[in-house]
Tab-separated table of C-alpha atoms in Angstrom:
chain	number	residue	atom	x	y	z
P	1	MET	CA	108.969	138.578	26.770
P	2	ASN	CA	110.020	141.135	29.374
P	3	ASN	CA	106.841	140.555	31.301
P	4	SER	CA	107.386	136.826	31.375
P	5	THR	CA	110.961	137.312	32.612
P	6	LYS	CA	109.660	139.597	35.385
P	7	LYS	CA	107.008	137.043	36.285
P	8	ASP	CA	109.489	134.161	36.284
P	9	GLY	CA	112.014	135.976	38.529
P	10	PRO	CA	110.459	135.531	41.986
P	11	ASP	CA	109.016	132.140	40.978
P	12	THR	CA	112.461	130.879	40.026
P	13	ASP	CA	113.756	132.014	43.442
P	14	LEU	CA	110.860	130.289	45.123
P	15	ARG	CA	111.417	127.063	43.217
P	16	SER	CA	115.142	127.015	43.959
P	17	LEU	CA	114.415	127.688	47.667
P	18	LEU	CA	111.920	124.828	47.802
P	19	LYS	CA	114.328	122.565	45.916
P	20	ASN	CA	117.091	123.335	48.407
P	21	GLN	CA	114.920	123.141	51.511
P	22	HIS	CA	112.757	120.138	50.622
P	23	LYS	CA	114.517	117.951	53.229
P	24	LYS	CA	112.794	119.954	55.959
P	25	VAL	CA	109.482	118.965	54.412
P	26	TYR	CA	110.556	115.325	54.354
P	27	SER	CA	111.468	115.654	58.046
P	28	ILE	CA	107.943	116.563	59.118
P	29	CYS	CA	106.536	113.840	56.843
P	30	ARG	CA	108.631	111.306	58.799
P	31	LEU	CA	106.832	112.349	61.982
P	32	PHE	CA	103.274	112.437	60.664
P	33	ALA	CA	102.843	110.111	57.642
P	34	HIS	CA	101.957	106.451	58.114
P	35	ASN	CA	102.321	105.176	54.561
P	36	TYR	CA	103.665	106.054	51.136
P	37	LYS	CA	100.419	107.634	49.923
P	38	GLU	CA	100.065	109.861	52.986
P	39	HIS	CA	103.744	110.799	52.708
P	40	GLN	CA	103.413	111.911	49.085
P	41	HIS	CA	100.174	113.773	49.747
P	42	LEU	CA	101.539	115.597	52.804
P	43	PHE	CA	104.742	116.499	50.981
P	44	ALA	CA	102.854	117.982	48.006
P	45	SER	CA	100.473	119.894	50.294
P	46	ILE	CA	103.316	121.399	52.322
P	47	ILE	CA	105.231	122.491	49.221
P	48	ALA	CA	102.040	124.072	47.826
P	49	ALA	CA	101.338	125.799	51.158
P	50	ALA	CA	104.914	127.066	51.448
P	51	SER	CA	104.855	128.498	47.941
P	52	GLN	CA	101.515	130.194	48.685
P	53	ASN	CA	102.864	131.639	51.963
P	54	ILE	CA	106.037	132.961	50.371
P	55	ARG	CA	104.204	134.432	47.371
P	56	SER	CA	101.614	136.167	49.542
P	57	ARG	CA	104.131	137.733	51.935
P	58	LYS	CA	106.888	138.883	49.550
P	59	ALA	CA	109.214	137.831	52.346
P	60	ASN	CA	112.966	138.216	52.691
P	61	SER	CA	115.110	135.090	52.916
P	62	GLU	CA	114.819	134.765	56.722
P	63	ASP	CA	111.053	135.179	56.543
P	64	LYS	CA	110.938	132.623	53.753
P	65	GLN	CA	112.391	130.040	56.142
P	66	THR	CA	109.717	130.904	58.713
P	67	MET	CA	106.994	130.688	56.063
P	68	LEU	CA	108.265	127.262	55.012
P	69	LEU	CA	108.370	126.003	58.621
P	70	ARG	CA	104.898	127.394	59.341
P	71	ALA	CA	103.588	125.645	56.216
P	72	CYS	CA	105.160	122.397	57.484
P	73	ILE	CA	103.567	122.711	60.943
P	74	ASN	CA	100.143	123.928	59.818
P	75	MET	CA	99.776	121.321	57.075
P	76	ALA	CA	100.903	118.557	59.437
P	77	ALA	CA	98.244	119.739	61.912
P	78	LEU	CA	95.596	119.657	59.159
P	79	HIS	CA	96.805	116.174	58.215
P	80	SER	CA	96.304	115.024	61.832
P	81	ILE	CA	92.862	116.656	61.977
P	82	SER	CA	91.845	114.932	58.719
P	83	LEU	CA	93.016	111.573	60.111
P	84	GLU	CA	91.087	112.179	63.325
P	85	MET	CA	87.928	112.696	61.286
P	86	GLU	CA	88.384	109.242	59.749
P	87	PRO	CA	88.468	106.851	62.703
P	88	ALA	CA	88.683	103.847	60.361
P	89	ALA	CA	91.855	105.127	58.631
P	90	ASP	CA	94.694	102.605	58.429
P	91	ARG	CA	97.520	103.749	60.714
P	92	THR	CA	99.982	100.914	60.211
P	93	ILE	CA	103.395	101.950	58.962
P	94	GLN	CA	103.752	100.812	55.358
P	95	PHE	CA	106.437	102.316	53.155
P	96	LYS	CA	107.787	101.125	49.828
P	97	SER	CA	111.557	101.087	50.423
P	98	PRO	CA	112.613	98.462	53.008
P	99	ASP	CA	115.367	100.651	54.513
P	100	TYR	CA	112.997	103.524	55.076
P	101	GLN	CA	110.357	101.190	56.511
P	102	ARG	CA	112.896	99.751	58.983
P	103	CYS	CA	114.187	103.195	60.043
P	104	ILE	CA	110.753	104.691	60.513
P	105	SER	CA	109.488	101.659	62.460
P	106	GLN	CA	112.473	101.872	64.828
P	107	PHE	CA	112.111	105.615	65.180
P	108	ARG	CA	108.374	105.456	65.945
P	109	GLU	CA	108.980	102.672	68.457
P	110	THR	CA	111.546	104.766	70.320
P	111	MET	CA	109.367	107.869	70.130
P	112	GLY	CA	106.288	106.036	71.448
P	113	SER	CA	102.871	107.635	71.321
P	114	VAL	CA	103.514	111.335	71.806
P	115	SER	CA	101.198	114.268	71.269
P	116	ASP	CA	101.389	116.411	68.142
P	117	ILE	CA	102.845	119.369	70.038
P	118	ASP	CA	105.730	117.094	71.119
P	119	LYS	CA	106.186	116.010	67.510
P	120	PHE	CA	106.383	119.665	66.473
P	121	ARG	CA	108.941	120.330	69.193
P	122	LEU	CA	110.985	117.330	68.036
P	123	PHE	CA	110.804	118.554	64.453
P	124	MET	CA	112.011	122.015	65.492
P	125	GLU	CA	114.755	120.463	67.616
P	126	PHE	CA	115.977	118.363	64.659
P	127	GLU	CA	115.811	121.355	62.336
P	128	LYS	CA	117.779	123.432	64.887
P	129	VAL	CA	115.121	126.077	65.335
P	130	SER	CA	115.896	128.512	68.170
P	131	PRO	CA	113.436	128.641	71.150
P	132	GLU	CA	112.443	132.239	70.288
P	133	GLU	CA	111.580	131.161	66.769
P	134	MET	CA	109.548	128.222	68.127
P	135	ASN	CA	107.070	130.658	69.699
P	136	GLY	CA	106.696	132.402	66.359
P	137	LEU	CA	105.952	129.118	64.622
P	138	THR	CA	103.454	127.636	67.051
P	139	GLY	CA	102.002	130.811	68.554
P	140	ILE	CA	102.469	129.379	72.050
P	141	ASP	CA	104.102	132.001	74.221
P	142	ILE	CA	105.567	130.177	77.219
P	143	SER	CA	106.183	133.435	79.106
P	144	LYS	CA	102.445	134.171	79.026
P	145	ARG	CA	101.567	130.745	80.419
P	146	THR	CA	102.986	131.325	83.917
P	147	ALA	CA	99.935	132.502	85.837
P	148	PRO	CA	96.760	131.684	83.916
P	149	ALA	CA	94.383	132.297	86.855
P	150	LYS	CA	95.581	135.876	87.346
P	151	LYS	CA	95.515	136.535	83.620
P	152	GLU	CA	91.944	135.276	83.296
P	153	SER	CA	90.675	137.493	86.114
P	154	GLU	CA	92.393	140.517	84.573
P	155	THR	CA	90.806	139.819	81.168
P	156	ALA	CA	87.376	139.348	82.739
P	157	ARG	CA	87.662	142.712	84.419
P	158	LYS	CA	88.635	144.456	81.165
P	159	ASN	CA	85.925	142.766	79.063
P	160	PHE	CA	82.820	144.029	80.771
P	161	ILE	CA	80.665	142.461	78.064
P	162	PRO	CA	82.701	139.336	77.193
P	163	TYR	CA	79.812	137.512	75.510
P	164	LEU	CA	79.105	140.376	73.126
P	165	LYS	CA	82.792	140.895	72.449
P	166	GLU	CA	83.171	137.217	71.569
P	167	LYS	CA	80.197	137.399	69.206
P	168	LEU	CA	81.113	140.663	67.506
P	169	ILE	CA	84.880	140.508	67.162
P	170	TRP	CA	86.180	137.631	65.053
P	171	SER	CA	89.742	136.935	65.999
Y	1	MET	CA	111.829	109.022	75.169
Y	2	GLU	CA	115.539	109.609	74.864
Y	3	LEU	CA	116.390	112.575	72.688
Y	4	LYS	CA	119.921	111.328	72.046
Y	5	LYS	CA	118.732	107.954	70.809
Y	6	LEU	CA	116.054	109.593	68.705
Y	7	LEU	CA	118.584	111.918	67.131
Y	8	GLN	CA	120.823	108.952	66.365
Y	9	GLN	CA	117.981	107.130	64.657
Y	10	TRP	CA	116.948	110.323	62.881
Y	11	ASN	CA	120.398	110.633	61.370
Y	12	SER	CA	120.453	106.970	60.338
Y	13	PHE	CA	117.602	107.439	57.824
Y	14	PRO	CA	118.709	106.491	54.282
Y	15	GLU	CA	120.072	109.419	52.276
Y	16	LEU	CA	118.014	108.437	49.285
Y	17	SER	CA	114.840	106.372	49.260
Y	18	MET	CA	111.694	106.056	47.209
Y	19	GLU	CA	109.976	108.247	49.819
Y	20	GLU	CA	112.683	110.909	50.103
Y	21	ARG	CA	114.068	111.386	46.636
Y	22	PRO	CA	115.384	114.761	45.358
Y	23	VAL	CA	112.673	117.062	44.057
Y	24	LEU	CA	112.659	117.626	40.314
Y	25	SER	CA	111.764	120.952	38.728
Y	26	SER	CA	108.997	119.234	36.776
Y	27	ASP	CA	107.456	118.045	40.086
Y	28	LEU	CA	107.619	121.544	41.549
Y	29	GLU	CA	105.942	123.026	38.450
Y	30	LYS	CA	102.871	120.943	39.221
Y	31	ILE	CA	102.937	121.240	43.016
Y	32	VAL	CA	103.430	124.991	43.542
Y	33	VAL	CA	100.244	125.905	41.697
Y	34	LYS	CA	98.091	123.427	43.662
Y	35	ASN	CA	95.668	124.588	46.363
Y	36	PRO	CA	97.055	123.165	49.623
Y	37	LEU	CA	93.760	123.237	51.539
Y	38	SER	CA	91.363	120.353	51.084
Y	39	ASN	CA	87.660	120.780	50.440
Y	40	ALA	CA	86.638	120.584	54.103
Y	41	PHE	CA	88.830	123.547	55.100
Y	42	TYR	CA	88.559	125.661	51.947
Y	43	LEU	CA	85.341	127.670	51.729
Y	44	LYS	CA	86.446	130.418	49.331
Y	45	LYS	CA	84.615	129.049	46.281
Y	46	LYS	CA	81.431	128.393	48.255
Y	47	LEU	CA	81.512	131.879	49.775
Y	48	THR	CA	82.157	133.505	46.379
Y	49	VAL	CA	79.255	131.635	44.782
Y	50	ARG	CA	76.973	132.630	47.662
Y	51	ILE	CA	78.035	136.293	47.427
Y	52	ALA	CA	77.295	136.289	43.670
Y	53	ILE	CA	73.846	134.711	44.167
Y	54	ILE	CA	72.935	137.014	47.080
Y	55	PHE	CA	74.073	140.036	45.069
Y	56	VAL	CA	71.827	139.093	42.121
Y	57	LEU	CA	68.896	138.513	44.520
Y	58	TRP	CA	69.663	141.845	46.208
Y	59	LEU	CA	69.534	143.673	42.854
Y	60	VAL	CA	66.224	142.052	41.911
Y	61	ASN	CA	64.811	142.702	45.384
Y	62	SER	CA	65.916	146.368	45.340
Y	63	TRP	CA	63.942	146.873	42.143
Y	64	GLN	CA	60.878	145.046	43.550
Y	65	PHE	CA	61.101	146.897	46.866
Y	66	ARG	CA	61.238	150.252	45.069
Y	67	HIS	CA	58.236	149.263	42.951
Y	68	GLN	CA	56.250	148.250	46.073
Y	69	TRP	CA	57.285	151.461	47.856
Y	70	LEU	CA	56.100	153.686	44.995
Y	71	ALA	CA	52.845	151.742	44.481
Y	72	ASP	CA	52.288	151.212	48.239
Y	73	GLY	CA	51.711	147.541	47.406
Y	74	ASN	CA	50.647	144.532	49.480
Y	75	GLU	CA	54.172	143.091	49.580
Y	76	LEU	CA	55.888	146.197	50.945
Y	77	TYR	CA	56.781	144.813	54.399
Y	78	PRO	CA	57.996	141.344	53.242
Y	79	GLN	CA	60.038	142.989	50.467
Y	80	GLY	CA	61.456	145.526	52.939
Y	81	LEU	CA	62.437	142.806	55.396
Y	82	LEU	CA	63.956	140.728	52.605
Y	83	PHE	CA	65.931	143.781	51.483
Y	84	ILE	CA	67.400	144.192	54.985
Y	85	LEU	CA	68.114	140.454	55.226
Y	86	LEU	CA	69.837	140.307	51.830
Y	87	THR	CA	71.913	143.405	52.612
Y	88	TYR	CA	73.047	141.924	55.942
Y	89	SER	CA	73.752	138.525	54.336
Y	90	LEU	CA	75.846	140.183	51.644
Y	91	TYR	CA	77.805	142.090	54.299
Y	92	PHE	CA	78.211	138.932	56.435
Y	93	HIS	CA	79.545	136.790	53.580
Y	94	ILE	CA	81.902	139.471	52.220
Y	95	ARG	CA	83.201	140.086	55.741
Y	96	LEU	CA	83.770	136.347	56.246
Y	97	LEU	CA	85.595	136.033	52.917
Y	98	LEU	CA	87.828	139.011	53.718
Y	99	PHE	CA	88.418	137.743	57.252
Y	100	ALA	CA	89.393	134.255	55.998
Y	101	ASP	CA	92.045	135.777	53.692
Y	102	TYR	CA	92.945	132.336	52.307
Y	103	PRO	CA	96.270	133.273	50.630
Y	104	THR	CA	97.795	134.242	54.021
Y	105	LEU	CA	95.934	131.775	56.250
Y	106	LEU	CA	98.623	129.088	56.226
Y	107	ALA	CA	101.337	131.646	56.996
Y	108	LEU	CA	99.990	132.179	60.538
Y	109	PRO	CA	101.516	130.551	63.627
Y	110	LEU	CA	99.827	127.230	64.482
Y	111	LEU	CA	97.516	128.391	67.302
Y	112	ASN	CA	96.429	131.531	65.433
Y	113	PHE	CA	95.872	129.419	62.323
Y	114	LEU	CA	93.692	126.923	64.210
Y	115	GLY	CA	91.832	129.759	65.954
Y	116	LYS	CA	91.085	131.469	62.661
Y	117	LEU	CA	90.018	128.212	61.041
Y	118	GLU	CA	87.665	127.635	63.969
Y	119	THR	CA	86.131	131.113	63.603
Y	120	ILE	CA	85.690	130.711	59.831
Y	121	LEU	CA	83.916	127.374	60.249
Y	122	ASP	CA	81.797	128.686	63.122
Y	123	LYS	CA	80.652	131.726	61.128
Y	124	TYR	CA	80.060	129.594	58.033
Y	125	ILE	CA	77.783	127.301	60.057
Y	126	LEU	CA	76.039	130.413	61.400
Y	127	SER	CA	75.524	131.653	57.831
Y	128	PHE	CA	73.151	128.719	57.193
Y	129	ARG	CA	70.608	130.540	59.402
Y	130	LEU	CA	70.695	133.517	57.046
Y	131	VAL	CA	70.408	131.185	54.054
Y	132	SER	CA	67.369	129.505	55.664
Y	133	ALA	CA	65.686	132.846	56.308
Y	134	ILE	CA	66.267	133.934	52.692
Y	135	ALA	CA	65.044	130.548	51.443
Y	136	GLY	CA	61.903	130.989	53.582
Y	137	PHE	CA	61.059	134.229	51.743
Y	138	TYR	CA	61.561	132.746	48.295
Y	139	LEU	CA	59.616	129.604	49.205
Y	140	LEU	CA	56.760	131.860	50.387
Y	141	PHE	CA	56.853	133.761	47.089
Y	142	GLY	CA	56.802	130.379	45.330
Y	143	VAL	CA	53.789	129.242	47.337
Y	144	GLU	CA	51.998	132.519	46.527
Y	145	TRP	CA	52.800	132.134	42.835
Y	146	LEU	CA	51.528	128.539	42.830
Y	147	LEU	CA	48.319	129.526	44.603
Y	148	SER	CA	47.726	132.370	42.146
Y	149	ARG	CA	47.867	129.760	39.349
Y	150	LEU	CA	45.922	126.988	41.088
Y	151	SER	CA	43.377	128.731	43.300
Y	152	THR	CA	42.711	132.464	43.003
Y	153	GLY	CA	40.452	132.471	46.096
Y	154	ALA	CA	43.138	130.953	48.336
Y	155	TYR	CA	45.686	133.360	46.905
Y	156	LYS	CA	43.480	136.379	47.681
Y	157	THR	CA	42.909	135.161	51.269
Y	158	LEU	CA	46.627	134.706	51.773
Y	159	SER	CA	47.668	138.010	50.232
Y	160	ASN	CA	45.060	139.899	52.290
Y	161	ASN	CA	46.000	138.228	55.583
Y	162	ASP	CA	49.418	139.303	56.836
Y	163	TRP	CA	49.337	136.935	59.864
Y	164	TYR	CA	49.056	133.836	57.658
Y	165	LYS	CA	51.851	135.089	55.481
Y	166	TRP	CA	54.273	135.708	58.399
Y	167	LEU	CA	53.387	132.374	60.012
Y	168	ILE	CA	53.998	130.496	56.749
Y	169	LEU	CA	57.263	132.410	56.328
Y	170	ILE	CA	58.483	131.388	59.820
Y	171	PHE	CA	57.375	127.792	59.259
Y	172	LEU	CA	59.171	127.553	55.889
Y	173	SER	CA	62.383	129.160	57.233
Y	174	VAL	CA	62.522	126.890	60.285
Y	175	SER	CA	61.715	123.810	58.182
Y	176	PHE	CA	64.469	124.688	55.716
Y	177	TYR	CA	66.942	125.189	58.579
Y	178	ILE	CA	65.980	121.812	60.063
Y	179	LEU	CA	66.556	120.250	56.646
Y	180	LEU	CA	70.047	121.815	56.476
Y	181	LEU	CA	70.693	120.789	60.089
Y	182	HIS	CA	70.225	117.165	59.081
Y	183	THR	CA	71.956	117.227	55.689
Y	184	ILE	CA	74.768	119.759	55.152
Y	185	ILE	CA	75.563	121.264	58.576
Y	186	PRO	CA	76.728	118.041	60.366
Y	187	ARG	CA	79.675	117.775	57.942
Y	188	TYR	CA	80.949	121.245	58.924
Y	189	LEU	CA	80.135	120.692	62.594
Y	190	LYS	CA	82.302	117.584	62.569
Y	191	VAL	CA	85.227	119.544	61.079
Y	192	LEU	CA	84.689	122.399	63.569
Y	193	ASN	CA	84.594	120.061	66.578
Y	194	THR	CA	87.724	118.226	65.436
Y	195	VAL	CA	89.613	121.512	64.938
Y	196	LYS	CA	88.439	122.721	68.387
Y	197	LYS	CA	89.463	119.467	70.059
Y	198	TYR	CA	92.841	119.531	68.331
Y	199	LYS	CA	93.486	123.141	69.352
Y	200	GLU	CA	92.518	122.402	72.954
Y	201	GLY	CA	94.843	119.371	72.919
Y	202	ILE	CA	97.730	121.512	71.658
Y	203	ASN	CA	97.004	124.177	74.286
Y	204	ALA	CA	96.698	121.659	77.114
Y	205	LYS	CA	99.967	119.892	76.298
Y	206	ALA	CA	101.963	123.028	75.512
Y	207	PRO	CA	104.914	123.561	77.859
Y	208	VAL	CA	104.469	125.883	80.855
Y	209	LYS	CA	107.358	127.977	82.101
């Protein structure tokens, strides 16, 4: 009995967090899903990924938010990759509720065809994520992208055996 | 695209719809225990099965290698080479499984996540070479066993001629790899190329200061 209470403790926290924060998951689904089936599948995958992330990290509440947002972004990226692998996939917008269908059609029309990184930036903008946090979610450090030519030459000088390093070190 | 207009439309989404209904506890019970990664991206089970099989083969081979070593048998060099190959394969697969670290994979930032996924797929594709080499050895042992049953003369010629044996081994390994190259590997190559292309797209369109 005691053991089960101990086991349920963190899981109950996790479930209540996901229940409270599920709108964030719906937000990213709005940007990436094309129909009801995709929407449901993406939502379930993100919730599963978020719960896995939070369980594996034993994070505090601030970290839990980051883990949830990372799950949203990474699963949306995997969703896009899976769609790319199926060129014949139906990409017309087809949702069940008429209101939702109308809103999403209008929204997609205004948004136009943007890249996934722009969709992620929009998502973070709508979810009021700070710019510093954005780097932590996408892994793109804007400050390091100022002078790529110089950076490359410096790296080449340091890695005197770049081919071997690439083959031996998996990172 | 106008951010203000987009935000306005974003806020005009219905509060409650069939697509965005509140989440029930019963739904969460089912979802949180699900594996979020689909078959194409999740190689943990395949790697675990391979590690188990290679370990069993390694145990059997260690015993055979020891026997050949003590008796100074005909099969000493092939068994020795197979022992090295199995040991390296075991190390390679365990290292890949530990590197993949599936429970924390989705908690990485997007670019690191895609980079790691790319490395895992790349190394998994590479592992088919090891599998082909191992298969070559066992196919050779199978051929030898068949010959010993069907034609004792042919078996004696083969077991006394190391050149034939090594040539058959190379031929069988390469043939097996070509078979994999046309059946299983293209599936993983397609996933790897799509992940690479996607990562490059993200990198290319990322904002520059």
